[in-house]
């Protein structure tokens, strides 16, 4: 009887581990997701236009001597708030579409993020 219970307990434990691993994999980013960098330098976003796939991560790096923001021009969109010189901000692209953005401190700093479905 003891051997049967031990065998049963092992099977249940193995099933629980498999379920946990499967659930964790479902929450993880796709293996093909990429990370892209946009620099804020000389009062510009470089590159000014960037095309990424859904679930990719974009990192804005402030290489300027003043603070900047990365703020969507669409109400309710993303907003980094102030990024100090030398600072950075990350955003994961979740919704396909064209996302225009700007620096709220420097209105001439404008750019566009194009998010496509992952092939």
mmCIF file of C-alpha atoms in Angstrom:
data_model
loop_
_atom_site.group_PDB
_atom_site.id
_atom_site.type_symbol
_atom_site.label_atom_id
_atom_site.label_comp_id
_atom_site.label_asym_id
_atom_site.label_seq_id
_atom_site.Cartn_x
_atom_site.Cartn_y
_atom_site.Cartn_z
ATOM 1 C CA UNK A 1 0.000 0.000 0.000
ATOM 2 C CA UNK A 2 2.807 2.378 0.916
ATOM 3 C CA UNK A 3 4.516 1.855 -2.465
ATOM 4 C CA UNK A 4 1.256 2.646 -4.303
ATOM 5 C CA UNK A 5 0.826 5.884 -2.355
ATOM 6 C CA UNK A 6 4.408 6.888 -3.059
ATOM 7 C CA UNK A 7 3.970 6.182 -6.770
ATOM 8 C CA UNK A 8 0.736 8.161 -6.831
ATOM 9 C CA UNK A 9 2.337 11.052 -4.951
ATOM 10 C CA UNK A 10 5.212 11.096 -7.470
ATOM 11 C CA UNK A 11 2.806 11.246 -10.401
ATOM 12 C CA UNK A 12 0.834 14.079 -8.797
ATOM 13 C CA UNK A 13 4.017 16.003 -8.030
ATOM 14 C CA UNK A 14 5.251 15.533 -11.636
ATOM 15 C CA UNK A 15 1.892 16.688 -13.005
ATOM 16 C CA UNK A 16 1.979 19.752 -10.750
ATOM 17 C CA UNK A 17 5.497 20.659 -11.893
ATOM 18 C CA UNK A 18 4.502 20.245 -15.563
ATOM 19 C CA UNK A 19 1.452 22.444 -15.033
ATOM 20 C CA UNK A 20 3.534 25.123 -13.325
ATOM 21 C CA UNK A 21 6.177 25.082 -16.083
ATOM 22 C CA UNK A 22 3.473 25.347 -18.750
ATOM 23 C CA UNK A 23 1.784 28.271 -16.997
ATOM 24 C CA UNK A 24 5.084 30.108 -16.565
ATOM 25 C CA UNK A 25 5.951 29.599 -20.247
ATOM 26 C CA UNK A 26 2.585 31.046 -21.261
ATOM 27 C CA UNK A 27 3.343 34.232 -19.310
ATOM 28 C CA UNK A 28 6.856 34.668 -20.704
ATOM 29 C CA UNK A 29 7.698 36.785 -23.722
ATOM 30 C CA UNK A 30 7.870 34.987 -27.049
ATOM 31 C CA UNK A 31 11.316 33.581 -27.742
ATOM 32 C CA UNK A 32 11.631 35.843 -30.782
ATOM 33 C CA UNK A 33 10.827 39.105 -28.955
ATOM 34 C CA UNK A 34 13.543 41.732 -29.421
ATOM 35 C CA UNK A 35 14.762 44.777 -27.546
ATOM 36 C CA UNK A 36 15.250 48.021 -29.488
ATOM 37 C CA UNK A 37 17.022 51.212 -28.420
ATOM 38 C CA UNK A 38 16.012 54.784 -29.226
ATOM 39 C CA UNK A 39 18.438 57.515 -28.182
ATOM 40 C CA UNK A 40 17.462 61.002 -27.150
ATOM 41 C CA UNK A 41 20.383 63.073 -28.403
ATOM 42 C CA UNK A 42 20.771 66.614 -29.746
ATOM 43 C CA UNK A 43 17.077 67.252 -29.004
ATOM 44 C CA UNK A 44 15.961 64.384 -31.278
ATOM 45 C CA UNK A 45 14.725 60.814 -31.036
ATOM 46 C CA UNK A 46 17.116 58.595 -32.985
ATOM 47 C CA UNK A 47 15.744 56.790 -34.907
ATOM 48 C CA UNK A 48 12.697 59.001 -35.404
ATOM 49 C CA UNK A 49 10.689 56.134 -36.898
ATOM 50 C CA UNK A 50 10.972 52.603 -35.572
ATOM 51 C CA UNK A 51 9.058 49.495 -36.639
ATOM 52 C CA UNK A 52 8.837 46.677 -34.091
ATOM 53 C CA UNK A 53 6.779 43.546 -33.551
ATOM 54 C CA UNK A 54 4.162 43.048 -30.870
ATOM 55 C CA UNK A 55 5.792 42.071 -27.527
ATOM 56 C CA UNK A 56 9.120 43.695 -28.450
ATOM 57 C CA UNK A 57 10.631 46.040 -25.870
ATOM 58 C CA UNK A 58 11.781 49.554 -26.699
ATOM 59 C CA UNK A 59 14.320 51.271 -24.440
ATOM 60 C CA UNK A 60 14.674 55.046 -24.689
ATOM 61 C CA UNK A 61 18.082 56.270 -23.491
ATOM 62 C CA UNK A 62 18.545 59.943 -22.656
ATOM 63 C CA UNK A 63 21.988 60.844 -24.005
ATOM 64 C CA UNK A 64 21.189 64.569 -23.888
ATOM 65 C CA UNK A 65 22.120 67.109 -21.218
ATOM 66 C CA UNK A 66 18.489 67.912 -20.324
ATOM 67 C CA UNK A 67 15.484 65.855 -19.224
ATOM 68 C CA UNK A 68 13.023 64.526 -21.823
ATOM 69 C CA UNK A 69 9.786 62.564 -21.891
ATOM 70 C CA UNK A 70 8.460 59.851 -24.195
ATOM 71 C CA UNK A 71 4.772 60.705 -24.350
ATOM 72 C CA UNK A 72 2.161 59.248 -26.695
ATOM 73 C CA UNK A 73 0.130 61.847 -28.580
ATOM 74 C CA UNK A 74 -2.975 59.687 -28.090
ATOM 75 C CA UNK A 75 -4.983 60.243 -24.903
ATOM 76 C CA UNK A 76 -4.451 57.345 -22.497
ATOM 77 C CA UNK A 77 -1.281 56.229 -24.283
ATOM 78 C CA UNK A 78 2.138 55.709 -22.746
ATOM 79 C CA UNK A 79 4.047 58.377 -20.812
ATOM 80 C CA UNK A 80 7.522 57.987 -19.381
ATOM 81 C CA UNK A 81 7.369 61.206 -17.359
ATOM 82 C CA UNK A 82 10.727 62.966 -16.976
ATOM 83 C CA UNK A 83 13.795 60.945 -17.931
ATOM 84 C CA UNK A 84 16.914 62.575 -16.494
ATOM 85 C CA UNK A 85 20.138 62.824 -18.515
ATOM 86 C CA UNK A 86 21.755 59.389 -18.514
ATOM 87 C CA UNK A 87 18.422 57.766 -17.632
ATOM 88 C CA UNK A 88 16.353 55.263 -19.561
ATOM 89 C CA UNK A 89 12.751 54.094 -19.876
ATOM 90 C CA UNK A 90 11.326 50.789 -21.181
ATOM 91 C CA UNK A 91 8.048 50.079 -22.938
ATOM 92 C CA UNK A 92 6.682 46.761 -24.145
ATOM 93 C CA UNK A 93 4.742 47.098 -27.417
ATOM 94 C CA UNK A 94 1.412 45.380 -26.854
ATOM 95 C CA UNK A 95 -1.009 46.816 -29.410
ATOM 96 C CA UNK A 96 -0.365 46.925 -33.162
ATOM 97 C CA UNK A 97 -0.657 50.307 -34.833
ATOM 98 C CA UNK A 98 1.084 53.629 -35.430
ATOM 99 C CA UNK A 99 1.994 55.354 -32.174
ATOM 100 C CA UNK A 100 3.143 58.940 -32.547
ATOM 101 C CA UNK A 101 4.992 60.322 -29.535
ATOM 102 C CA UNK A 102 6.848 63.429 -28.435
ATOM 103 C CA UNK A 103 8.760 65.065 -25.622
ATOM 104 C CA UNK A 104 6.386 67.242 -23.619
ATOM 105 C CA UNK A 105 9.267 69.539 -22.614
ATOM 106 C CA UNK A 106 10.470 70.023 -26.210
ATOM 107 C CA UNK A 107 7.521 69.953 -28.676
ATOM 108 C CA UNK A 108 9.799 69.787 -31.738
ATOM 109 C CA UNK A 109 11.024 66.358 -30.585
ATOM 110 C CA UNK A 110 8.590 64.025 -32.319
ATOM 111 C CA UNK A 111 8.802 60.432 -33.506
ATOM 112 C CA UNK A 112 6.725 57.410 -34.409
ATOM 113 C CA UNK A 113 6.624 53.825 -33.217
ATOM 114 C CA UNK A 114 5.029 51.329 -35.614
ATOM 115 C CA UNK A 115 3.957 48.079 -33.976
ATOM 116 C CA UNK A 116 3.147 45.109 -36.224
ATOM 117 C CA UNK A 117 1.778 41.690 -35.393
ATOM 118 C CA UNK A 118 4.478 39.106 -34.816
ATOM 119 C CA UNK A 119 4.892 37.016 -37.993
#
